[in-house]
Coordinates of C-alpha atoms and ligand atoms in Angstrom, one line a residue:
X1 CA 16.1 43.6 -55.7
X2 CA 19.1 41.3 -55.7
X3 CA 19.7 38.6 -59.0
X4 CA 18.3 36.0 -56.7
X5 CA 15.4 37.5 -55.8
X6 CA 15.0 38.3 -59.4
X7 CA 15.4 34.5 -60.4
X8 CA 13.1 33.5 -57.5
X9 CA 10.8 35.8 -58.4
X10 CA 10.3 34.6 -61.8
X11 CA 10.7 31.1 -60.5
X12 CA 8.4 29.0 -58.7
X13 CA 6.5 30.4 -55.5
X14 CA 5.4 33.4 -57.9
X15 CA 2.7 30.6 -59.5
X16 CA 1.1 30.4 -56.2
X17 CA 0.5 33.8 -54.8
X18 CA 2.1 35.9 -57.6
X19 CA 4.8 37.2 -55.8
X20 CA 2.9 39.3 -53.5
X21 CA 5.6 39.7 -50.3
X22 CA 7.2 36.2 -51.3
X23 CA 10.7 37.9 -52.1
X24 CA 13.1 39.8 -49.5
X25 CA 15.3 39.3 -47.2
X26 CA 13.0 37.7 -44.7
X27 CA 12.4 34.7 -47.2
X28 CA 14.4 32.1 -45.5
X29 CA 13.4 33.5 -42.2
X30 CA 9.8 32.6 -42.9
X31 CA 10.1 29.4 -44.6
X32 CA 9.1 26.5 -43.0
X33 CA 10.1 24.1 -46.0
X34 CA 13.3 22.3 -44.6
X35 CA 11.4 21.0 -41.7
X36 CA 8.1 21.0 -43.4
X37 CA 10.0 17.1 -44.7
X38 CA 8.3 15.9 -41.6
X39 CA 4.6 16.3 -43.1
X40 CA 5.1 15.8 -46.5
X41 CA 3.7 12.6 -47.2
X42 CA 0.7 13.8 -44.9
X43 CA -0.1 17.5 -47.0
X44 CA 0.1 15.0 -50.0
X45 CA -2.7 12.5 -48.1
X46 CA -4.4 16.1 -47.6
X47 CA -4.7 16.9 -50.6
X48 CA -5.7 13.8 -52.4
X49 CA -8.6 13.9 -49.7
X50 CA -9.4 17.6 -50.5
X51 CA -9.6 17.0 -54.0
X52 CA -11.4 13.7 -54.2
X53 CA -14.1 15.6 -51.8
X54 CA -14.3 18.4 -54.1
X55 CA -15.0 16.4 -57.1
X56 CA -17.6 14.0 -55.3
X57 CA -19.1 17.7 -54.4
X58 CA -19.4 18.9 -58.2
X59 CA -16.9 21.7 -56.8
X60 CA -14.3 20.8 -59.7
X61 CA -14.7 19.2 -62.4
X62 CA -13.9 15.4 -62.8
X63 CA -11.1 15.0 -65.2
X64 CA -9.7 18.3 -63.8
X65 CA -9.3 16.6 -60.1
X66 CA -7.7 13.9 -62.2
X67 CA -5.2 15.8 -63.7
X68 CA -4.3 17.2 -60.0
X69 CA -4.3 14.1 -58.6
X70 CA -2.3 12.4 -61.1
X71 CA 0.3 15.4 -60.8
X72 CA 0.1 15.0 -56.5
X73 CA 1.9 11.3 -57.7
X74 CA 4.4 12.4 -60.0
X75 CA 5.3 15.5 -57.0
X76 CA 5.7 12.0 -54.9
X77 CA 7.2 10.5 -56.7
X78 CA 10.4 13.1 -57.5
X79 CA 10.1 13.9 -53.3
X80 CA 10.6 16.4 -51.0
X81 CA 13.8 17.3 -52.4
X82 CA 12.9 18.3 -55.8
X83 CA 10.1 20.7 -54.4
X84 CA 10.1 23.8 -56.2
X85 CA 10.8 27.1 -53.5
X86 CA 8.1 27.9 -51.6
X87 CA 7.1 29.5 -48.2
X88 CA 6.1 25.9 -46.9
X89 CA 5.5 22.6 -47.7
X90 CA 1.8 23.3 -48.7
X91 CA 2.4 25.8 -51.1
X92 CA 5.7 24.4 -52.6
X93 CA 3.4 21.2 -53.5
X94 CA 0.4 23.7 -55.1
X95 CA 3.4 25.3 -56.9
X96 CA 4.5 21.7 -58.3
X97 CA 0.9 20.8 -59.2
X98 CA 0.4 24.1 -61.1
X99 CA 3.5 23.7 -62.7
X100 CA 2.3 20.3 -64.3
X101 CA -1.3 20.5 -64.4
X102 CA -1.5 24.5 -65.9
X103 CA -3.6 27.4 -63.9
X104 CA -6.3 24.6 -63.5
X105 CA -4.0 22.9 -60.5
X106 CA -4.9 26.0 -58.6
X107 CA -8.0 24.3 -58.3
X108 CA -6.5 22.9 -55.5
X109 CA -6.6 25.5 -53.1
X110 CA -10.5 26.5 -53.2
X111 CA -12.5 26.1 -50.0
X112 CA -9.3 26.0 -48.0
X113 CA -6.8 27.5 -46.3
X114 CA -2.7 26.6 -45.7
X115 CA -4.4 27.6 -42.0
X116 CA -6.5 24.3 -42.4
X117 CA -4.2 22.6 -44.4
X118 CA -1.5 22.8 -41.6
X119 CA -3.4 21.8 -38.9
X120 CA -4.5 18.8 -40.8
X121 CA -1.1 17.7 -41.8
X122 CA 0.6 18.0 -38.2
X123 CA -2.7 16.0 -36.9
X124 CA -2.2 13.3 -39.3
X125 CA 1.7 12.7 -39.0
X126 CA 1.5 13.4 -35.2
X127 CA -1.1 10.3 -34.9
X128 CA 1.6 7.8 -36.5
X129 CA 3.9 9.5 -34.1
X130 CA 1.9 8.5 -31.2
X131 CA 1.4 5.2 -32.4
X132 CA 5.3 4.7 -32.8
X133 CA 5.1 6.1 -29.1
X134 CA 2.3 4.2 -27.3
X135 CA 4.4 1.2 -29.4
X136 CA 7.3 1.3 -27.4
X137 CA 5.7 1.9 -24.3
X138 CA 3.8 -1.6 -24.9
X139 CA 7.6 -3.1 -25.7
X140 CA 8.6 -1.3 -22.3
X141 CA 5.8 -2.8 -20.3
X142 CA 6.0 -6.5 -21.6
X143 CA 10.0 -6.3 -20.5
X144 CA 9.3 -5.3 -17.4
X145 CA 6.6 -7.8 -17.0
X146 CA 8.7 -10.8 -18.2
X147 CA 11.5 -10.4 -16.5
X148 CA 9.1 -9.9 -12.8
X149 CA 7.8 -12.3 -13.6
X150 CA 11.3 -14.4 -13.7
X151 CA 11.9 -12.5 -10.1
X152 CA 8.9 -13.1 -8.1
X153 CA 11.3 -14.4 -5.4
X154 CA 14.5 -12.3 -5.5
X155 CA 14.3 -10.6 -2.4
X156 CA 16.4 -7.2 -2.5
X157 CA 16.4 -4.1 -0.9
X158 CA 14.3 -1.2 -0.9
X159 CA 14.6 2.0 -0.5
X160 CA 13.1 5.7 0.6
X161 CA 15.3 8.8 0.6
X162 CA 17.8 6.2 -0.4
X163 CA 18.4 5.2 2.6
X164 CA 17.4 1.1 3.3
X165 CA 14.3 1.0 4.4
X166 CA 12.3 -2.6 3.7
X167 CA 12.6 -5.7 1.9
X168 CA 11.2 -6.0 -1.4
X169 CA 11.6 -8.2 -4.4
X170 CA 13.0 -7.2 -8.3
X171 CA 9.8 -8.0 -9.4
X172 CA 7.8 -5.5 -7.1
X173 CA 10.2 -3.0 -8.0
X174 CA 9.9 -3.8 -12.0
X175 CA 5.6 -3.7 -11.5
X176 CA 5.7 -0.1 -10.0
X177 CA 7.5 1.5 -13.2
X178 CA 4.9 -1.2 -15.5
X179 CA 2.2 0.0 -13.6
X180 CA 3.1 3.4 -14.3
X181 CA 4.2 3.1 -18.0
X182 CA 0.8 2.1 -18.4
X183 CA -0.8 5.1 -17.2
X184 CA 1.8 6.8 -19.6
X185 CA 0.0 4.5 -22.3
X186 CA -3.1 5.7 -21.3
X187 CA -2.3 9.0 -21.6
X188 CA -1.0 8.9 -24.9
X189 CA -3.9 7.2 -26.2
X190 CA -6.0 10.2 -24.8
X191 CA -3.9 12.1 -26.7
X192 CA -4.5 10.5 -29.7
X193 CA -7.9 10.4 -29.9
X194 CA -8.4 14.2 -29.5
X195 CA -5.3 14.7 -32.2
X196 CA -7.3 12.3 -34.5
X197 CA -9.6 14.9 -35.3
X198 CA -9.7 17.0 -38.7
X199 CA -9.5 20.5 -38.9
X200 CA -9.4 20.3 -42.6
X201 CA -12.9 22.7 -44.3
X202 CA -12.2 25.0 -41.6
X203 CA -10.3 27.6 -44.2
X204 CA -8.4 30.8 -42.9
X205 CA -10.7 30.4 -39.5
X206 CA -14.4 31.6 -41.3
X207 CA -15.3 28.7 -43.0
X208 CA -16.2 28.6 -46.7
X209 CA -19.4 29.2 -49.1
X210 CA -18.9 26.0 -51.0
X211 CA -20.8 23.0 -50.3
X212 CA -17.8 21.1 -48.9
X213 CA -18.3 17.8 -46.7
X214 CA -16.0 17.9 -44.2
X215 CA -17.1 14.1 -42.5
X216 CA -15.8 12.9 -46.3
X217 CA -12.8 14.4 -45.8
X218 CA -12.1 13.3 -42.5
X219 CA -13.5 10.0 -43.4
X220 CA -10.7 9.3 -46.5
X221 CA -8.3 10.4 -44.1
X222 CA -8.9 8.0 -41.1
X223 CA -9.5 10.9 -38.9
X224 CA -12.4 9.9 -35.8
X225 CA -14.3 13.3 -36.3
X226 CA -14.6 16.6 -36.9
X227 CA -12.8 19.5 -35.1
X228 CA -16.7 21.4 -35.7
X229 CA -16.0 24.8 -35.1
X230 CA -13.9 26.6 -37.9
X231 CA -11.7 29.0 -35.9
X232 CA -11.1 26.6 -33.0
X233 CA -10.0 24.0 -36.2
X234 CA -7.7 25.6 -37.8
X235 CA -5.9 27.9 -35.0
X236 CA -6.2 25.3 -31.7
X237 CA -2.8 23.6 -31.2
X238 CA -4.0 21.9 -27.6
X239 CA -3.6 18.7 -29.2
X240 CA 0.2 19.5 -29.6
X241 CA 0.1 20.4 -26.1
X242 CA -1.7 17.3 -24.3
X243 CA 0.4 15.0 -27.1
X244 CA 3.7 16.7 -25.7
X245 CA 2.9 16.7 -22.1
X246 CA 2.1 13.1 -22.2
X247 CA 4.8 12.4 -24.1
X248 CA 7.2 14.4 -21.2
X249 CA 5.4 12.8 -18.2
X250 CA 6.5 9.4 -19.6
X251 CA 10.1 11.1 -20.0
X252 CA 9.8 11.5 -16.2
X253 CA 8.6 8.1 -15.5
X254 CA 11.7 6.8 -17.7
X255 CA 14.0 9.0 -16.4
X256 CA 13.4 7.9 -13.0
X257 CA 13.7 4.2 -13.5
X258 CA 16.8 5.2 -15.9
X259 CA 18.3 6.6 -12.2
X260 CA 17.6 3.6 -10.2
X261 CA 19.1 1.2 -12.9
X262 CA 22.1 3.7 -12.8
X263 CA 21.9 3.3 -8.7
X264 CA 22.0 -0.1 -8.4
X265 CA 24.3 -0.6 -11.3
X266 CA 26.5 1.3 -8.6
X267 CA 26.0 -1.1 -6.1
X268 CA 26.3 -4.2 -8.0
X269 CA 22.6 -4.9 -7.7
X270 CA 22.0 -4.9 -11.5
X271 CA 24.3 -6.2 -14.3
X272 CA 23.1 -4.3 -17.7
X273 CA 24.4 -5.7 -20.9
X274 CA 27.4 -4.7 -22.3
X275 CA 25.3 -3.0 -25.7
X276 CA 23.7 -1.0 -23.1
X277 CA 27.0 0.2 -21.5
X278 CA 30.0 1.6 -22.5
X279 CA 33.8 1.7 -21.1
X280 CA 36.4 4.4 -20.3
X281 CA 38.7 5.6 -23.0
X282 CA 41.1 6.2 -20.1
X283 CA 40.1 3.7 -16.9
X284 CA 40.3 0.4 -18.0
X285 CA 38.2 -1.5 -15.7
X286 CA 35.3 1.0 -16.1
X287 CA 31.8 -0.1 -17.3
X288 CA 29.3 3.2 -17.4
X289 CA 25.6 3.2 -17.4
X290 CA 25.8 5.6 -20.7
X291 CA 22.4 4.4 -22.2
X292 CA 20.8 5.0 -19.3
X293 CA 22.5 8.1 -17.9
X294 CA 21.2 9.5 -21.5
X295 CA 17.5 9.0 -21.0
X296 CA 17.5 11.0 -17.6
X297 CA 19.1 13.3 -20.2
X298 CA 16.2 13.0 -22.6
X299 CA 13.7 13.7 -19.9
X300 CA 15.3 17.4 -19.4
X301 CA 15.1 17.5 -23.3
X302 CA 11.5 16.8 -23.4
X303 CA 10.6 19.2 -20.7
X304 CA 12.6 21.5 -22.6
X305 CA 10.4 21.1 -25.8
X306 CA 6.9 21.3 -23.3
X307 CA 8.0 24.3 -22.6
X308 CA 9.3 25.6 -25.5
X309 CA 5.7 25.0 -27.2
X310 CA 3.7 26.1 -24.5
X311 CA 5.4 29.5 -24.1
X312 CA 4.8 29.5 -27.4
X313 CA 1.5 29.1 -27.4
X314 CA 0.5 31.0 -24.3
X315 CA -1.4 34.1 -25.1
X316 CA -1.8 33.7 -28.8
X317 CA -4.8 35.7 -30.1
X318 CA -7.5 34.2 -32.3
X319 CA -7.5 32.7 -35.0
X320 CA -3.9 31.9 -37.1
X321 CA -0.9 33.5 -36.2
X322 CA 2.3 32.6 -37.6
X323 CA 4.3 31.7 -34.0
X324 CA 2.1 28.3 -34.7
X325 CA 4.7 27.5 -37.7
X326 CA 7.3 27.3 -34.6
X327 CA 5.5 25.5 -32.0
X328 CA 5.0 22.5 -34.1
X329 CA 8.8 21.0 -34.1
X330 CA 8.8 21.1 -30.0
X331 CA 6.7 18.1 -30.7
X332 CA 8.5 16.5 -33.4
X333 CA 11.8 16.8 -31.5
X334 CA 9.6 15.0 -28.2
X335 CA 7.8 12.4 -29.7
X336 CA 11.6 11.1 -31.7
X337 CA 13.7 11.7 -28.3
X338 CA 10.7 10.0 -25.7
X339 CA 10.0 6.9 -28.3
X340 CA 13.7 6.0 -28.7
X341 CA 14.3 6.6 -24.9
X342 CA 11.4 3.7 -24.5
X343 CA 12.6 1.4 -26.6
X344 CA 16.3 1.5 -25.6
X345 CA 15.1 1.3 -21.8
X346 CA 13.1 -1.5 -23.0
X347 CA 16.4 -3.2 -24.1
X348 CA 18.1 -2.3 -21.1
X349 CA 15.4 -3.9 -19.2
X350 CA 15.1 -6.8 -21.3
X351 CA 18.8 -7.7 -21.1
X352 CA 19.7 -6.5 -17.7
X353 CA 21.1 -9.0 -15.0
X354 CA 19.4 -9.5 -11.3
X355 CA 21.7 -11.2 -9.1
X356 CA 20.1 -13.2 -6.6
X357 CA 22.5 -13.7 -4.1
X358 CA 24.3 -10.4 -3.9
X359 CA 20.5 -8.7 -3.9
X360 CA 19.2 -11.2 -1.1
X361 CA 22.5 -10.8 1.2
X362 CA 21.9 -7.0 0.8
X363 CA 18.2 -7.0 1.3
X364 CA 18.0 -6.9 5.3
X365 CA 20.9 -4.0 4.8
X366 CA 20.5 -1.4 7.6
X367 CA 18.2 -3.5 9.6
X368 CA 15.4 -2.7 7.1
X369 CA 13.5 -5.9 8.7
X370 CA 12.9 -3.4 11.9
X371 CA 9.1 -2.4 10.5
X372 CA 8.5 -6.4 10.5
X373 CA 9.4 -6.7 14.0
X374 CA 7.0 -3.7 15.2
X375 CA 4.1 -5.2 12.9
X376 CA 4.7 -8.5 15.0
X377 CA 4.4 -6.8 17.9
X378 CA 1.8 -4.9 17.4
X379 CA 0.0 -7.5 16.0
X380 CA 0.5 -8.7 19.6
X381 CA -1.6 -6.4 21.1
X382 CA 0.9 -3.6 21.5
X383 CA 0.0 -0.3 20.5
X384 CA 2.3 0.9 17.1
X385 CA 3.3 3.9 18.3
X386 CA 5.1 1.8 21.6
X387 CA 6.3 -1.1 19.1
X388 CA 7.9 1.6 17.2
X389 CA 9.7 3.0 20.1
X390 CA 11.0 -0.8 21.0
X391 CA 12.5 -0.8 17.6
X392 CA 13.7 2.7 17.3
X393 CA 15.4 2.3 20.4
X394 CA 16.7 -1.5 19.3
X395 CA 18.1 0.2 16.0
X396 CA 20.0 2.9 18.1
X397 CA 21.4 0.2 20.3
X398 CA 22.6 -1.6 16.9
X399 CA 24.2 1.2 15.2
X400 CA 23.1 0.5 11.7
X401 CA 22.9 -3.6 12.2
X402 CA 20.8 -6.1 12.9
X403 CA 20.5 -6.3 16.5
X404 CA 20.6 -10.2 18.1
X405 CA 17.6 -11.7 19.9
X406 CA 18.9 -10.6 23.0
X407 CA 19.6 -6.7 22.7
X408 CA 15.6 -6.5 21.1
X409 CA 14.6 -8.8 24.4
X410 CA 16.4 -6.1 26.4
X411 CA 15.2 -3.0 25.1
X412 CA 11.6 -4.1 24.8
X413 CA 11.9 -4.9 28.7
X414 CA 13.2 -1.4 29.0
X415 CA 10.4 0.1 26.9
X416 CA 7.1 -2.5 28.1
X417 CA 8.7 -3.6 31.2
X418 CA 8.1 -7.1 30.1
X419 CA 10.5 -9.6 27.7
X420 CA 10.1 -9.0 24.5
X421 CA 8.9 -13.3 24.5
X422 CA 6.2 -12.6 26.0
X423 CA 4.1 -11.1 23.3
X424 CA 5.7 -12.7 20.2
X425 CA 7.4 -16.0 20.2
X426 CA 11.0 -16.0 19.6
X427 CA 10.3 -18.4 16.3
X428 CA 8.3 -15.3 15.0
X429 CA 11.0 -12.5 15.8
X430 CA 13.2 -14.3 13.5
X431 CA 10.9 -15.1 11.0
X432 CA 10.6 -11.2 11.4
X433 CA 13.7 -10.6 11.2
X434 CA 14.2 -13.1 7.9
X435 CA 14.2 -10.7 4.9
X436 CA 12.5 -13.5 2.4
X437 CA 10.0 -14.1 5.2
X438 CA 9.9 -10.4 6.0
X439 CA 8.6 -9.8 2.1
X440 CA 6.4 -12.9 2.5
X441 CA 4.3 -11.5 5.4
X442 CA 3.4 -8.9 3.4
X443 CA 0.8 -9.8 1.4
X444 CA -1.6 -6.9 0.9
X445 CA -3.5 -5.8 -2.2
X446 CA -0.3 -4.2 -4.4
X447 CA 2.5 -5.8 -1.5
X448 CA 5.3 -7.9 -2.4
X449 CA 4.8 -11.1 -1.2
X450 CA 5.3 -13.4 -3.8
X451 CA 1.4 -14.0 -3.8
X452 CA 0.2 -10.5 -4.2
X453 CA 2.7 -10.0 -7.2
X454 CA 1.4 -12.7 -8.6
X455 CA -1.8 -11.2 -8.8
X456 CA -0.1 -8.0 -10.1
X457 CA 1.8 -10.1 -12.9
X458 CA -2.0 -11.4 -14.0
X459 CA -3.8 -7.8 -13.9
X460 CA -0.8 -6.5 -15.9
X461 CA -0.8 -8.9 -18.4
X462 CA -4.4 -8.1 -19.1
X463 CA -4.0 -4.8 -19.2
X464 CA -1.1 -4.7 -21.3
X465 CA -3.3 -7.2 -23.6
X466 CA -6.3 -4.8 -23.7
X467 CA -3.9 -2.0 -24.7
X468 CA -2.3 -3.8 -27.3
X469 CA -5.6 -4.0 -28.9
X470 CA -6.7 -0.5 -28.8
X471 CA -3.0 -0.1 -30.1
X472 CA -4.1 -2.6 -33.3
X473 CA -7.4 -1.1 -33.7
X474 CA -5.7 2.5 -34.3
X475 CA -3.5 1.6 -36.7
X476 CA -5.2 -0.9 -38.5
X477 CA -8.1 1.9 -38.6
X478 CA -4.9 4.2 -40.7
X479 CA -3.8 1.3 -42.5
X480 CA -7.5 0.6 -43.7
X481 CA -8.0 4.6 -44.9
X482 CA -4.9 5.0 -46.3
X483 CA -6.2 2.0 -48.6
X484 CA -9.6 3.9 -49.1
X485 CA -8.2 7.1 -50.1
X486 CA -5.9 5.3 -52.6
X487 CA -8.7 3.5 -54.1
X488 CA -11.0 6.9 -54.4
X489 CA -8.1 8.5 -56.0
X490 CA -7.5 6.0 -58.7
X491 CA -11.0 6.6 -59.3
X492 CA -10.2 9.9 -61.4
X493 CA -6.0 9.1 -62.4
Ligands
LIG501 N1 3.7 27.0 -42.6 C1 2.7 27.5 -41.8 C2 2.7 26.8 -40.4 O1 3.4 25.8 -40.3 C3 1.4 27.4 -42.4 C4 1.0 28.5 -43.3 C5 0.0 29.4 -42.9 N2 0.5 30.6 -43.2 C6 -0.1 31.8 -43.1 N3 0.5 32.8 -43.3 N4 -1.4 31.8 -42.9 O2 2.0 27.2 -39.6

């Protein structure tokens, strides 16, 4: 044995579990204590909640869960820093209790398990997490919906396989990414309420003989329910998993709209703020799309991180095996990289520039008004598939442009043998051709005419609203236990 085993030994993480297999050269490779920082405050919440519990049980004595509560302050109060050693966070915190309190601290630990433990901690800090999350995206969707709503009207181009393909307006474009940033809420606050569950009573896997209440503890820790069964408590991580892949399928989303912002950025179809771009140490006239460049970035990261924790996961064995002390910082590193992606896409959104006339002398681009032209006709009476040919063949004849009244007059004579005037009225080819009117005329359920986003803008707004209370509800729910749990401790302190 080495001096510093020897000093460890005598030290600190012997009070726990009397240096049974806690020295060696593996030490450091098993400890989990640097990034165990993450769930202090939540093991400390744990055990206030185990401990009050026990003593409302008659498991330990009153003034004895004083004593251990009153010691869980003063280890608060020096922090995460001053731990003494330890494996992890869990038992470095027994280990400080002990150390103030006497052998009685070790009272802590009965009728539970760090397998528990853990599981309760990561579900506790991860819930804030996804509140911090399902925050942003609520900052994310009222951007977008402002600023559509300031566009209703700007007519610019739109696109598939990036080619021009039909008119549409800045604020259709900015509803599709809110509509599905809130199906990105929704799936985070799916995630939440499964993660909101407690494991905590569940012990090693088996349970426990002592006359624990587990609703109590779940109660004084704001968690919805019970996780019932005790294996499937302390060893299932699929909260992690559903939390992380909601977390990544946002990235997506982001990362996507992060791309077109860098596109049309490109083209001069966006202006984004200068905090939200950054210039060439070399080229003097450049201005790069950095900000959002980096949360396309992110998106790989958090894929990254999905994957990480599911190969992890993937054929684990019933119940606790010790991979699970690895899986748990995939999440952490998701949940800070996807919520700070949000909220600065949020302020590129916010701040970003549309301008109106470049966009609208762009948006009939590539004769992208050509659909509008067959609808007409076919609204005429002509069969699609024959209007399409008219226009296919009008658009060859063009070479990329807008062809004049005349070339569509003569190909549709060439196609239906007839002029082109004597289905749809020249007035109405125009209109047709018009890329405001163009966006106008179509006014389905979800299209872009400034009437059906309208009625987008509304359904949003509520939806975002409704959100934003479920969003209130959670965390006032936290806010509300965390006052509980304080009061029941001071009870015995
Ligand atoms: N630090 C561990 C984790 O994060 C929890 C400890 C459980 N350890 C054990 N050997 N049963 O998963």
């Amino acid at each position: 044995m080495t001096g510093e085993d020897a000093d460890h030994d005598e030290g600190h993480s012997g009070v726990v579990r009397r240096d049974r297999f806690s020295g060696g050269p593996a030490r450091g490779f098993m400890s989990s204590l640097a990034a165990d920082e993450r769930i202090f405050a939540a093991d400390l919440a744990v055990d206030r909640a185990h401990v009050v519990m026990l003593a409302e049980q008659g498991i330990v004595a009153d003034d004895v869960a004083g004593e251990i509560l009153a010691a869980l302050d003063d280890v608060e109060s020096a922090g995460h820093g001053a731990l003494p050693d330890g494996e992890d966070v869990h038992e470095a915190i027994e280990t400080g209790v002990v150390e103030r309190v006497g052998p009685d601290g070790g009272k802590m630990h009965t009728a539970r398990s760090r397998n528990d433990e853990v599981a309760a901690c990561i579900r506790y800090r991860l819930r804030a997490d996804l509140l911090d999350a399902i925050e942003a995206t609520l900052a994310l969707r009222e951007a977008l919906v402002d600023v559509a709503a300031e566009h209703v009207d700007t007519v610019m181009p739109g696109y598939t396989h990036l080619q021009p393909a039909q008119p549409t307006t800045v604020a259709h474009f900015l509803l599709s990414y809110e509509s599905a940033f809130a199906r990105d809420t929704a799936r985070l606050l799916d995630a939440y309420g499964r993660t909101n569950q407690s494991p905590l009573g569940g012990a090693a896997f088996a349970g426990t003989p002592f006359d624990i209440d587990r609703e109590r503890t779940a109660e004084l820790l704001g968690f919805e329910g019970v996780v019932a069964n005790s294996m499937d408590a302390s060893a299932g991580r699929d909260f992690l998993a559903e939390s992380t892949a909601a977390l990544t399928t946002h990235a997506t989303t982001l990362s996507g709209l992060a791309e077109d912002l860098v596109i049309f950025a490109n083209k001069g179809f966006v202006d984004l703020a200068d905090e939200y771009s950054s210039t060439s140490s070399i080229m003097p006239q450049k201005v790069n799309p950095d900000t959002l460049e980096l949360v396309r970035a992110v998106a790989g990261d958090a894929v990254g991180g999905l994957s990480g924790l599911l190969t992890t996961l993937k054929g684990l064995p019933r119940a606790y095996n010790r991979d699970l002390q690895r899986a748990t910082p995939h999440a952490w590193e998701t949940v800070d990289a996807v919520s700070e992606a949000t909220a600065v896409v949020a302020g590129a959104v916010a701040t970003a520039e549309w301008p109106e006339e470049t966009l609208e002398a762009a948006a009939g681009d590539g004769f992208s008004t050509a659909t509008g032209v067959a609808d007409a006709l076919a609204m005429a009476g002509v069969p699609f598939r024959t209007a399409h040919e008219v226009l296919a063949a009008a658009a060859e004849r063009a070479d990329g442009e807008t062809p004049d009244l005349a070339t569509l007059d003569a190909v549709a004579a060439d196609v239906l043998g007839e002029s082109l005037f004597e289905y749809v009225s020249r007035e109405r080819v125009e209109a047709a051709l018009d890329p405001v009117e163009s966006v106008a005329s179509r006014d389905s359920l979800g299209g872009p005419a400034p009437a059906a986003v309208a009625a987008q803008i509304g359904d949003a707004e509520a939806a975002l609203d409704a959100d934003r209370d479920a969003y209130d509800a959670r965390s006032g729910a936290l806010d509300a236990a965390a006052a509980t749990l304080r009061t029941e401790v001071d009870r015995y302190v």
